[in-house]
Amino acid sequence: MGPLIEEYAKRLKLSWIRQHYHEVEATSNEEFLLKLMEQEIQQREERKTNLLLSQSQLPEVPSVPFIWDEIDYTQGLTRNYFLEGEFLSKKENLIFHGGVGTGKTFLSTVIGLNAIQSSAKNIKFFTVANLVNRLLDAHEKGTIGRFHKQLEKLDLLILDELGFIPLHKQGAELLFQVISLCYERNSLIITTNLRFGEWNHVFGDPILTEAVIDRLIHHSHLVVFKGPSHRMKESLLQN
Ligand SMILES: Nc1ncnc2c1ncn2[C@@H]1O[C@H](COP(=O)(O)OP(=O)(O)OP(=O)(O)O)[C@@H](O)[C@H]1O
Ligand SMILES: [Mg+2]
């Protein structure tokens, strides 16, 4: 019977059952079936989480706990609002503003990781420079439509480091297209060291800048990272 069970499990794509059914111990048929189903489901969920994690391109999360006292956010919001994906279900955006080493990348990574692990959300992390390079490349190769479709399917797009480098005209326009695409469709987290008034330096055109800010702030919360640079603190501690 063994080979047939394995054959049928394969056809039904029950890979845990195919490999492990003979190890399961139970006192009734029902208990046996239940255990098989539970293990199969668990393995599928683990596989899905791992796939989402590898597709997300999230950086590694620092091993220290995140200090929440060093950020300011709109009254009424809670840590759970960020961590349990409430802003995702409302398709809201988060703008993280603050100086270097204050935890913007850290918190956006923690939020992304949580969204994958607790609710199997489809997310992607890019630095703005990276995304713009990908967009320019896709534009040149004529594959921008396909790339947009991938981005449309995301629940959350994290754009890190807006403002580190100014964009060329075409890069700014392609980034604007992505922000428009996400508008009211999926959530964005944008981290930046610039105030809105300075975004013109990145987009290089006041009308385009206004259009970007207009779309973003419509459903957004501003989170201000006011702490000292932890990076500096860490390197001072090492010396
Ligand atoms: N609020 C915080 N709580 C605990 N550790 C923190 C916090 N903020 C920053 N750190 C530590 O400092 C390091 C740098 O933080 P992070 O990379 O998130 O800064 P950033 O705001 O993204 O800086 P940059 O603008 O230069 O990209 C983290 O890896 C972490 O170890
Ligand atoms: Mg950063």
Coordinates of C-alpha atoms and ligand atoms in Angstrom, one line a residue:
M1 CA 0.0 0.0 0.0
G2 CA 2.9 2.3 0.8
P3 CA 3.9 3.1 -2.8
L4 CA 0.3 3.8 -3.7
I5 CA -0.2 6.2 -0.7
E6 CA 3.0 8.0 -1.8
E7 CA 1.8 8.2 -5.4
Y8 CA -1.6 9.6 -4.4
A9 CA -0.1 12.0 -1.9
K10 CA 2.2 13.2 -4.6
R11 CA -0.7 13.7 -7.1
L12 CA -2.6 15.6 -4.4
K13 CA 0.5 17.7 -3.6
L14 CA 0.5 16.5 0.1
S15 CA 4.3 16.5 0.5
W16 CA 4.4 16.3 4.3
I17 CA 2.0 13.3 4.3
R18 CA 3.9 11.6 1.5
Q19 CA 7.1 11.7 3.5
H20 CA 5.9 11.3 7.1
Y21 CA 2.5 9.5 7.2
H22 CA 4.1 6.3 8.5
E23 CA 5.6 8.1 11.5
V24 CA 2.2 9.4 12.8
E25 CA 0.8 7.6 15.8
A26 CA -2.9 7.8 16.7
T27 CA -5.6 5.8 18.6
S28 CA -8.4 6.3 16.1
N29 CA -8.8 6.9 12.4
E30 CA -10.1 10.4 13.1
E31 CA -7.1 11.3 15.2
F32 CA -4.7 10.0 12.5
L33 CA -6.4 12.0 9.8
L34 CA -6.4 15.1 12.0
K35 CA -2.7 14.8 12.7
L36 CA -1.9 14.4 9.0
M37 CA -3.9 17.4 8.1
E38 CA -2.5 19.6 10.8
Q39 CA 1.1 18.8 9.8
E40 CA 0.4 19.3 6.1
I41 CA -1.1 22.7 6.9
Q42 CA 1.7 23.7 9.1
Q43 CA 4.3 22.8 6.6
R44 CA 2.5 24.7 3.8
E45 CA 2.3 27.8 6.0
E46 CA 6.0 27.6 6.9
R47 CA 6.8 27.2 3.2
K48 CA 4.7 30.2 2.3
T49 CA 6.2 32.4 5.0
N50 CA 9.7 31.5 3.9
L51 CA 8.9 32.3 0.3
L52 CA 7.4 35.7 1.3
L53 CA 10.5 36.4 3.4
S54 CA 12.9 35.7 0.6
Q55 CA 10.8 37.7 -1.9
S56 CA 10.6 40.6 0.5
Q57 CA 14.3 41.5 0.3
L58 CA 14.0 42.8 3.9
P59 CA 17.3 43.6 5.6
E60 CA 18.2 41.7 8.7
V61 CA 16.5 42.9 11.9
P62 CA 19.0 44.1 14.6
S63 CA 19.2 41.8 17.5
V64 CA 18.4 44.5 20.1
P65 CA 14.7 45.4 21.0
F66 CA 13.3 48.5 19.4
I67 CA 13.0 51.5 21.8
W68 CA 9.6 53.0 21.2
D69 CA 10.1 56.1 23.4
E70 CA 12.3 57.6 20.7
I71 CA 9.5 58.1 18.2
D72 CA 6.5 60.4 18.0
Y73 CA 3.4 59.5 16.2
T74 CA -0.2 60.8 15.8
Q75 CA -2.3 60.6 19.0
G76 CA -4.6 57.6 19.0
L77 CA -2.2 55.3 17.3
T78 CA -0.7 52.4 19.2
R79 CA 2.2 50.0 18.7
N80 CA -0.3 47.4 17.6
Y81 CA -1.5 49.7 14.9
F82 CA 2.0 49.4 13.4
L83 CA 2.8 45.8 14.3
E84 CA -0.5 44.0 13.7
G85 CA -1.0 45.5 10.3
E86 CA -4.0 47.7 11.1
F87 CA -2.6 50.4 8.7
L88 CA -2.3 47.7 6.0
S89 CA -5.9 46.7 6.2
K90 CA -6.8 50.4 5.9
K91 CA -4.4 50.9 3.1
E92 CA -2.7 53.7 4.9
N93 CA 0.9 55.0 4.5
L94 CA 3.6 55.7 7.0
I95 CA 6.2 58.4 6.5
F96 CA 9.2 57.9 8.8
H97 CA 11.2 61.1 9.2
G98 CA 14.3 61.6 11.2
G99 CA 18.1 61.9 11.3
V100 CA 20.7 59.2 10.6
G101 CA 20.8 56.2 12.9
T102 CA 17.5 56.9 14.6
G103 CA 15.8 53.6 13.7
K104 CA 13.8 54.3 10.5
T105 CA 15.1 51.3 8.7
F106 CA 14.9 49.2 11.9
L107 CA 11.3 49.9 12.5
S108 CA 10.2 49.5 8.9
T109 CA 12.0 46.1 8.8
V110 CA 10.3 45.0 12.1
I111 CA 6.9 46.0 10.7
G112 CA 7.5 44.2 7.4
L113 CA 8.7 41.0 9.2
N114 CA 5.7 41.0 11.5
A115 CA 3.3 41.5 8.6
I116 CA 4.8 38.4 6.9
Q117 CA 5.0 36.2 10.0
S118 CA 1.6 37.0 11.5
S119 CA -0.6 37.6 8.5
A120 CA 1.3 36.3 5.4
K121 CA 1.4 39.7 3.8
N122 CA 3.2 40.2 0.5
I123 CA 5.7 42.9 1.1
K124 CA 8.8 44.3 -0.6
F125 CA 11.7 46.4 0.7
F126 CA 13.7 48.7 -1.6
T127 CA 16.0 51.6 -1.0
V128 CA 14.8 54.4 -3.3
A129 CA 18.0 54.2 -5.2
N130 CA 17.6 50.5 -5.8
L131 CA 14.0 50.8 -6.9
V132 CA 14.8 53.7 -9.3
N133 CA 17.6 51.6 -10.8
R134 CA 15.2 48.7 -11.3
L135 CA 12.6 51.0 -12.8
L136 CA 15.1 52.6 -15.2
D137 CA 16.3 49.1 -16.2
A138 CA 12.8 47.8 -16.8
H139 CA 11.9 50.9 -18.7
E140 CA 14.8 50.4 -21.0
K141 CA 14.0 46.7 -21.5
G142 CA 10.4 47.4 -22.1
T143 CA 9.3 45.3 -19.1
I144 CA 8.0 48.1 -16.9
G145 CA 4.4 46.9 -17.3
R146 CA 5.3 43.5 -15.8
F147 CA 7.3 45.1 -13.0
H148 CA 4.3 47.4 -12.2
K149 CA 2.0 44.3 -12.0
Q150 CA 4.3 42.8 -9.4
L151 CA 4.3 45.9 -7.4
E152 CA 0.5 46.2 -7.6
K153 CA 0.1 42.8 -6.0
L154 CA 2.0 43.9 -2.8
D155 CA 0.3 44.6 0.5
L156 CA 3.2 46.8 1.5
L157 CA 6.0 48.5 -0.3
I158 CA 8.8 49.9 1.9
L159 CA 10.9 52.6 0.3
D160 CA 13.9 53.3 2.4
E161 CA 16.2 56.4 2.2
L162 CA 14.3 58.9 0.2
G163 CA 16.4 62.0 -0.1
F164 CA 19.9 60.4 0.2
I165 CA 20.5 61.1 -3.5
P166 CA 18.7 63.4 -5.9
L167 CA 16.9 61.7 -8.8
H168 CA 17.3 62.4 -12.5
K169 CA 14.1 63.5 -14.3
Q170 CA 13.2 60.1 -15.7
G171 CA 14.0 58.4 -12.3
A172 CA 11.8 60.9 -10.5
E173 CA 8.9 60.3 -13.0
L174 CA 9.2 56.6 -12.7
L175 CA 9.1 56.8 -8.9
F176 CA 6.1 59.0 -9.1
Q177 CA 4.3 56.4 -11.2
V178 CA 5.0 53.8 -8.6
I179 CA 3.7 56.0 -5.8
S180 CA 0.6 56.7 -7.9
L181 CA 0.1 53.0 -8.5
C182 CA 0.2 52.3 -4.8
Y183 CA -2.2 55.2 -4.0
E184 CA -5.3 53.7 -2.4
R185 CA -4.3 50.2 -3.6
N186 CA -1.6 49.2 -1.1
S187 CA 0.3 50.6 1.8
L188 CA 3.7 52.4 1.6
I189 CA 6.3 53.1 4.2
I190 CA 8.7 55.8 3.2
T191 CA 11.7 56.6 5.3
T192 CA 13.5 59.9 4.8
N193 CA 15.8 62.5 6.4
L194 CA 14.0 65.3 4.6
R195 CA 11.0 67.4 5.6
F196 CA 8.2 67.7 3.0
G197 CA 9.4 71.2 2.2
E198 CA 12.8 69.7 1.1
W199 CA 11.4 66.9 -1.2
N200 CA 11.8 69.1 -4.1
H201 CA 15.6 68.4 -3.9
V202 CA 14.8 64.8 -4.7
F203 CA 12.2 65.1 -7.3
G204 CA 13.7 68.2 -8.9
D205 CA 10.3 69.6 -10.1
P206 CA 7.9 71.5 -7.8
I207 CA 4.8 70.3 -9.7
L208 CA 5.8 66.6 -9.5
T209 CA 6.9 67.0 -5.9
E210 CA 3.5 68.5 -5.0
A211 CA 1.7 65.7 -6.8
V212 CA 3.8 63.1 -4.9
I213 CA 3.1 64.7 -1.5
D214 CA -0.5 65.2 -2.3
R215 CA -1.0 61.5 -2.9
L216 CA 1.1 60.4 0.0
I217 CA -0.3 62.5 2.7
H218 CA -3.9 61.8 1.9
H219 CA -3.9 58.5 3.9
S220 CA -0.7 58.9 5.9
H221 CA 0.7 59.1 9.3
L222 CA 3.9 60.9 10.0
V223 CA 6.2 59.3 12.5
V224 CA 9.1 61.4 13.8
F225 CA 12.3 59.7 14.9
K226 CA 13.7 62.1 17.4
G227 CA 16.3 60.0 19.1
P228 CA 20.1 60.3 19.0
S229 CA 22.0 58.3 16.4
H230 CA 22.3 54.8 17.7
R231 CA 24.9 54.0 15.1
M232 CA 27.2 56.6 16.7
K233 CA 26.4 55.3 20.1
E234 CA 27.2 51.7 19.1
S235 CA 30.5 52.6 17.5
L236 CA 31.5 54.7 20.5
L237 CA 30.7 51.8 22.8
Q238 CA 32.9 49.5 20.8
N239 CA 35.9 51.7 21.2
Ligands
LIG1 N1 14.8 53.1 18.5 C1 15.8 52.2 18.5 N2 15.9 51.3 19.4 C2 16.9 50.4 19.5 N3 18.0 50.4 18.6 C3 18.0 51.3 17.7 C4 16.9 52.3 17.6 N4 17.1 53.1 16.5 C5 18.3 52.7 16.0 N5 18.8 51.6 16.7 C6 20.1 50.9 16.4 O1 20.8 51.7 15.5 C7 21.1 51.0 14.3 C8 20.8 52.0 13.1 O2 19.4 52.2 12.9 P1 18.7 52.4 11.5 O3 19.6 51.7 10.5 O4 17.3 51.9 11.6 O5 18.8 54.0 11.4 P2 18.1 54.9 10.2 O6 17.2 55.8 10.9 O7 17.6 54.0 9.2 O8 19.4 55.7 9.7 P3 19.7 56.2 8.2 O9 18.9 57.5 8.0 O10 21.2 56.5 8.3 O11 19.4 55.1 7.3 C9 20.1 49.8 14.3 O12 20.7 48.8 13.6 C10 19.9 49.6 15.7 O13 21.0 48.7 16.2
MG2 MG 18.2 53.6 7.2

